[in-house]
mmCIF file of C-alpha atoms and ligand atoms in Angstrom:
data_model
loop_
_atom_site.group_PDB
_atom_site.id
_atom_site.type_symbol
_atom_site.label_atom_id
_atom_site.label_comp_id
_atom_site.label_asym_id
_atom_site.label_seq_id
_atom_site.Cartn_x
_atom_site.Cartn_y
_atom_site.Cartn_z
ATOM 1 C CA MET B 9 71.374 76.807 110.642
ATOM 2 C CA LYS B 10 75.093 77.637 110.442
ATOM 3 C CA GLY B 11 75.548 80.857 112.062
ATOM 4 C CA LYS B 12 77.366 83.573 110.015
ATOM 5 C CA LEU B 13 79.703 86.545 110.813
ATOM 6 C CA ILE B 14 79.207 90.014 109.654
ATOM 7 C CA ILE B 15 82.351 92.171 110.392
ATOM 8 C CA PHE B 16 82.116 96.041 109.926
ATOM 9 C CA SER B 17 85.432 97.716 110.250
ATOM 10 C CA ALA B 18 86.526 101.179 109.723
ATOM 11 C CA PRO B 19 88.618 103.999 111.375
ATOM 12 C CA SER B 20 87.101 105.504 114.355
ATOM 13 C CA GLY B 21 84.520 108.160 113.371
ATOM 14 C CA ALA B 22 83.701 106.869 109.712
ATOM 15 C CA GLY B 23 80.159 105.941 110.887
ATOM 16 C CA LYS B 24 80.353 102.150 111.225
ATOM 17 C CA THR B 25 78.518 101.911 114.579
ATOM 18 C CA THR B 26 75.505 103.898 113.036
ATOM 19 C CA ILE B 27 75.416 101.684 110.059
ATOM 20 C CA VAL B 28 75.817 98.580 112.414
ATOM 21 C CA HIS B 29 72.724 99.780 114.622
ATOM 22 C CA HIS B 30 70.684 100.640 111.479
ATOM 23 C CA LEU B 31 71.019 96.868 110.107
ATOM 24 C CA LEU B 32 70.274 95.771 113.685
ATOM 25 C CA ASN B 33 66.930 97.361 113.589
ATOM 26 C CA LYS B 34 66.285 96.186 109.860
ATOM 27 C CA ILE B 35 67.400 92.517 110.102
ATOM 28 C CA PRO B 36 65.938 90.615 112.968
ATOM 29 C CA LYS B 37 68.117 87.639 112.691
ATOM 30 C CA LEU B 38 71.137 89.763 113.279
ATOM 31 C CA GLU B 39 72.698 90.174 116.938
ATOM 32 C CA PHE B 40 75.439 92.563 117.955
ATOM 33 C CA SER B 41 78.654 91.048 119.369
ATOM 34 C CA VAL B 42 79.380 92.821 122.620
ATOM 35 C CA SER B 43 83.218 93.182 122.899
ATOM 36 C CA ALA B 44 84.709 93.348 126.077
ATOM 37 C CA CYS B 45 87.004 96.509 126.545
ATOM 38 C CA SER B 46 89.245 98.256 129.194
ATOM 39 C CA ARG B 47 88.663 101.711 128.376
ATOM 40 C CA LEU B 48 86.303 104.075 130.329
ATOM 41 C CA MET B 49 82.623 103.974 129.642
ATOM 42 C CA ARG B 50 81.312 107.104 127.581
ATOM 43 C CA LYS B 51 78.344 108.867 129.273
ATOM 44 C CA ASP B 52 75.968 107.507 126.423
ATOM 45 C CA GLU B 53 77.235 103.858 126.888
ATOM 46 C CA THR B 54 75.658 101.004 128.863
ATOM 47 C CA HIS B 55 77.724 98.054 130.304
ATOM 48 C CA GLY B 56 76.777 94.853 128.508
ATOM 49 C CA VAL B 57 75.211 96.574 125.633
ATOM 50 C CA ASP B 58 77.928 98.675 124.194
ATOM 51 C CA TYR B 59 80.738 96.736 125.639
ATOM 52 C CA TYR B 60 81.458 94.691 128.710
ATOM 53 C CA PHE B 61 83.522 97.277 130.467
ATOM 54 C CA ILE B 62 86.417 95.489 132.496
ATOM 55 C CA SER B 63 89.545 96.622 134.101
ATOM 56 C CA VAL B 64 93.035 96.088 132.399
ATOM 57 C CA ASP B 65 93.817 93.473 135.042
ATOM 58 C CA ASP B 66 90.721 91.453 134.210
ATOM 59 C CA PHE B 67 91.369 91.815 130.788
ATOM 60 C CA LYS B 68 94.812 90.490 130.965
ATOM 61 C CA LYS B 69 93.471 87.371 133.053
ATOM 62 C CA LYS B 70 91.046 86.690 130.278
ATOM 63 C CA ILE B 71 93.814 86.640 127.761
ATOM 64 C CA GLU B 72 95.948 84.175 129.812
ATOM 65 C CA ASN B 73 92.921 81.957 130.124
ATOM 66 C CA GLU B 74 92.522 82.148 126.267
ATOM 67 C CA GLU B 75 88.975 83.506 126.598
ATOM 68 C CA PHE B 76 89.132 85.637 123.466
ATOM 69 C CA VAL B 77 88.678 84.574 119.868
ATOM 70 C CA GLU B 78 90.619 87.783 119.079
ATOM 71 C CA TRP B 79 91.890 90.791 121.159
ATOM 72 C CA GLU B 80 93.891 93.855 120.629
ATOM 73 C CA GLU B 81 95.471 96.688 122.416
ATOM 74 C CA VAL B 82 93.992 99.275 120.136
ATOM 75 C CA TYR B 83 95.527 102.213 122.148
ATOM 76 C CA LYS B 84 97.876 102.082 125.088
ATOM 77 C CA ASP B 85 96.054 100.335 127.902
ATOM 78 C CA ASN B 86 92.938 100.352 125.964
ATOM 79 C CA PHE B 87 92.249 96.567 125.084
ATOM 80 C CA TYR B 88 89.491 95.279 123.163
ATOM 81 C CA GLY B 89 88.371 91.651 122.347
ATOM 82 C CA THR B 90 85.867 89.298 121.620
ATOM 83 C CA LEU B 91 84.976 86.606 123.897
ATOM 84 C CA LYS B 92 84.324 82.963 122.811
ATOM 85 C CA THR B 93 81.311 82.897 124.834
ATOM 86 C CA GLU B 94 79.843 85.699 123.146
ATOM 87 C CA ILE B 95 80.059 84.111 119.933
ATOM 88 C CA GLU B 96 78.542 80.816 121.465
ATOM 89 C CA ARG B 97 75.835 82.699 123.082
ATOM 90 C CA ILE B 98 74.623 84.363 119.853
ATOM 91 C CA TRP B 99 74.771 81.350 117.683
ATOM 92 C CA LYS B 100 72.870 79.238 120.380
ATOM 93 C CA LYS B 101 70.043 81.588 119.786
ATOM 94 C CA GLY B 102 70.171 80.856 116.046
ATOM 95 C CA HIS B 103 71.193 84.452 115.175
ATOM 96 C CA HIS B 104 73.871 85.816 113.064
ATOM 97 C CA ILE B 105 76.491 87.891 114.490
ATOM 98 C CA ILE B 106 77.513 91.503 113.592
ATOM 99 C CA PHE B 107 80.721 92.849 114.681
ATOM 100 C CA ASP B 108 82.010 96.509 115.139
ATOM 101 C CA MET B 109 85.726 96.456 115.400
ATOM 102 C CA ASP B 110 88.840 98.020 114.110
ATOM 103 C CA VAL B 111 90.608 96.892 110.950
ATOM 104 C CA VAL B 112 93.154 94.554 112.444
ATOM 105 C CA GLY B 113 90.650 92.616 114.518
ATOM 106 C CA GLY B 114 88.294 92.443 111.460
ATOM 107 C CA LEU B 115 90.793 91.008 109.308
ATOM 108 C CA ASN B 116 91.973 88.665 111.942
ATOM 109 C CA LEU B 117 88.245 87.447 112.387
ATOM 110 C CA LYS B 118 87.908 87.062 108.582
ATOM 111 C CA LYS B 119 91.240 84.896 108.390
ATOM 112 C CA GLN B 120 89.758 82.764 111.038
ATOM 113 C CA TYR B 121 86.205 82.102 109.674
ATOM 114 C CA GLY B 122 86.780 82.445 105.947
ATOM 115 C CA ASP B 123 83.652 82.031 103.852
ATOM 116 C CA GLN B 124 81.519 81.886 107.147
ATOM 117 C CA ALA B 125 82.484 85.705 107.534
ATOM 118 C CA LEU B 126 81.685 88.820 105.468
ATOM 119 C CA ALA B 127 84.248 91.586 106.141
ATOM 120 C CA ILE B 128 82.917 95.145 105.154
ATOM 121 C CA PHE B 129 85.211 98.265 105.302
ATOM 122 C CA VAL B 130 83.333 101.549 105.875
ATOM 123 C CA MET B 131 85.304 104.214 103.878
ATOM 124 C CA PRO B 132 84.930 107.744 105.219
ATOM 125 C CA PRO B 133 84.726 110.565 102.521
ATOM 126 C CA SER B 134 87.781 112.273 103.746
ATOM 127 C CA ILE B 135 90.235 112.485 106.817
ATOM 128 C CA GLN B 136 88.938 115.946 107.519
ATOM 129 C CA HIS B 137 85.414 114.620 107.728
ATOM 130 C CA LEU B 138 86.763 112.164 110.176
ATOM 131 C CA GLU B 139 88.314 114.826 112.461
ATOM 132 C CA GLU B 140 85.004 116.680 112.251
ATOM 133 C CA ARG B 141 82.993 113.841 113.584
ATOM 134 C CA LEU B 142 85.617 113.078 116.337
ATOM 135 C CA LYS B 143 85.464 116.739 117.471
ATOM 136 C CA MET B 144 81.833 116.594 117.788
ATOM 137 C CA ARG B 145 82.082 113.658 120.335
ATOM 138 C CA GLU B 146 82.450 115.421 123.760
ATOM 139 C CA THR B 147 84.451 112.612 125.125
ATOM 140 C CA GLU B 148 87.412 113.055 122.849
ATOM 141 C CA THR B 149 90.362 115.271 123.738
ATOM 142 C CA THR B 150 92.709 116.703 121.471
ATOM 143 C CA GLU B 151 95.322 114.133 122.232
ATOM 144 C CA THR B 152 92.804 111.206 121.566
ATOM 145 C CA ILE B 153 91.767 112.723 118.429
ATOM 146 C CA ALA B 154 95.204 113.224 117.059
ATOM 147 C CA ARG B 155 95.836 109.365 118.192
ATOM 148 C CA ARG B 156 92.595 108.265 116.248
ATOM 149 C CA ILE B 157 93.533 110.276 113.091
ATOM 150 C CA GLY B 158 97.025 108.951 113.186
ATOM 151 C CA LYS B 159 95.625 105.236 113.208
ATOM 152 C CA ALA B 160 93.060 106.091 110.476
ATOM 153 C CA GLU B 161 95.644 107.197 108.059
ATOM 154 C CA VAL B 162 97.220 103.621 108.167
ATOM 155 C CA GLU B 163 93.601 101.937 108.466
ATOM 156 C CA LEU B 164 92.721 103.325 105.029
ATOM 157 C CA GLN B 165 95.369 101.426 103.523
ATOM 158 C CA THR B 166 93.733 98.015 104.616
ATOM 159 C CA ALA B 167 90.551 98.643 102.763
ATOM 160 C CA ASP B 168 91.119 96.553 99.685
ATOM 161 C CA GLN B 169 91.807 93.559 101.850
ATOM 162 C CA PHE B 170 88.090 93.381 102.751
ATOM 163 C CA ASP B 171 85.297 91.539 100.908
ATOM 164 C CA LYS B 172 83.353 94.884 100.481
ATOM 165 C CA ILE B 173 83.968 98.594 100.803
ATOM 166 C CA ILE B 174 81.085 100.850 101.460
ATOM 167 C CA LEU B 175 81.634 104.503 100.899
ATOM 168 C CA ASN B 176 79.900 106.613 103.758
ATOM 169 C CA ASP B 177 79.395 109.897 101.782
ATOM 170 C CA SER B 178 75.825 109.978 102.748
ATOM 171 C CA LEU B 179 74.136 107.937 105.486
ATOM 172 C CA GLU B 180 71.194 107.176 103.312
ATOM 173 C CA HIS B 181 73.453 105.740 100.551
ATOM 174 C CA ALA B 182 75.428 103.882 103.179
ATOM 175 C CA PHE B 183 72.374 102.257 104.789
ATOM 176 C CA ALA B 184 70.989 101.089 101.573
ATOM 177 C CA GLU B 185 74.310 99.734 100.315
ATOM 178 C CA ALA B 186 74.774 97.953 103.511
ATOM 179 C CA GLU B 187 71.325 96.457 103.763
ATOM 180 C CA LYS B 188 71.773 95.070 100.238
ATOM 181 C CA ILE B 189 75.358 93.488 100.713
ATOM 182 C CA VAL B 190 74.208 91.978 104.212
ATOM 183 C CA SER B 191 70.981 90.442 102.976
ATOM 184 C CA GLU B 192 72.588 88.932 99.928
ATOM 185 C CA PHE B 193 75.235 87.264 102.091
ATOM 186 C CA LEU B 194 72.671 85.798 104.605
ATOM 187 C CA GLN B 195 70.585 84.231 101.875
HETATM 188 P P1 5GP A 226 85.958 102.898 120.664
HETATM 189 O O1 5GP A 226 86.743 103.214 121.812
HETATM 190 O O2 5GP A 226 85.777 104.174 119.680
HETATM 191 O O3 5GP A 226 84.698 102.273 121.131
HETATM 192 O O4 5GP A 226 86.509 101.796 119.837
HETATM 193 C C1 5GP A 226 87.945 101.938 119.409
HETATM 194 C C2 5GP A 226 88.128 100.930 118.326
HETATM 195 O O5 5GP A 226 88.113 99.462 118.823
HETATM 196 C C3 5GP A 226 87.145 100.776 117.279
HETATM 197 O O6 5GP A 226 87.703 100.857 115.933
HETATM 198 C C4 5GP A 226 86.340 99.589 117.475
HETATM 199 O O7 5GP A 226 85.598 99.209 116.453
HETATM 200 C C5 5GP A 226 87.446 98.745 118.105
HETATM 201 N N1 5GP A 226 86.903 97.596 118.492
HETATM 202 C C6 5GP A 226 85.677 97.341 119.413
HETATM 203 N N2 5GP A 226 85.769 96.085 119.821
HETATM 204 C C7 5GP A 226 86.614 95.634 119.269
HETATM 205 C C8 5GP A 226 87.075 94.046 119.373
HETATM 206 O O8 5GP A 226 86.352 93.230 120.036
HETATM 207 N N3 5GP A 226 88.093 93.601 118.983
HETATM 208 C C9 5GP A 226 89.024 94.558 118.248
HETATM 209 N N4 5GP A 226 90.179 94.194 117.558
HETATM 210 N N5 5GP A 226 88.711 95.907 118.089
HETATM 211 C C10 5GP A 226 87.576 96.229 118.560
#
């Protein structure tokens, strides 16, 4: 079996992580690509499950050693990236990979893997909606919310470069749409 890549991208707070978790429960052949990142761990997160949390210095060493298939400084000193070893690990098990990443990383991966990858953009109903969701996260400060909203406005303009767009106006609708699109691609 040739391993495939399912890439979910969206502005922060659009609900892509919730959709990705739903698909992981529904489709056993999918496995989540755990990214490396240099930001602090949130209290509901686990090392090796949500991310491999590493220091900025370690991250920079791995960049130098060309250990990433893609990486990005998403916010100042907050590096995120996909390790080549992570992709190999999942494909070796005969699983397809599902990614949760920002739009630049998502489009970068799509470009590298072409038809082997399906790039999906999760569209929030509105910027106000995003802001409300971010405010509900206890870990976000006024400053990080403003930063994420500023980035979201730019990210929304990249939606039409993706293979598919899912409007997350209701989770029920988004789940059903995601299941349909991904199952078809994996057939
Ligand atoms: P958060 O801090 O909210 O977990 O993530 C911030 C942003 O970084 C999100 O849009 C998330 O999807 C993205 N991200 C997570 N992993 C990666 C990765 O491996 N590469 C890139 N380019 N972005 C990622």
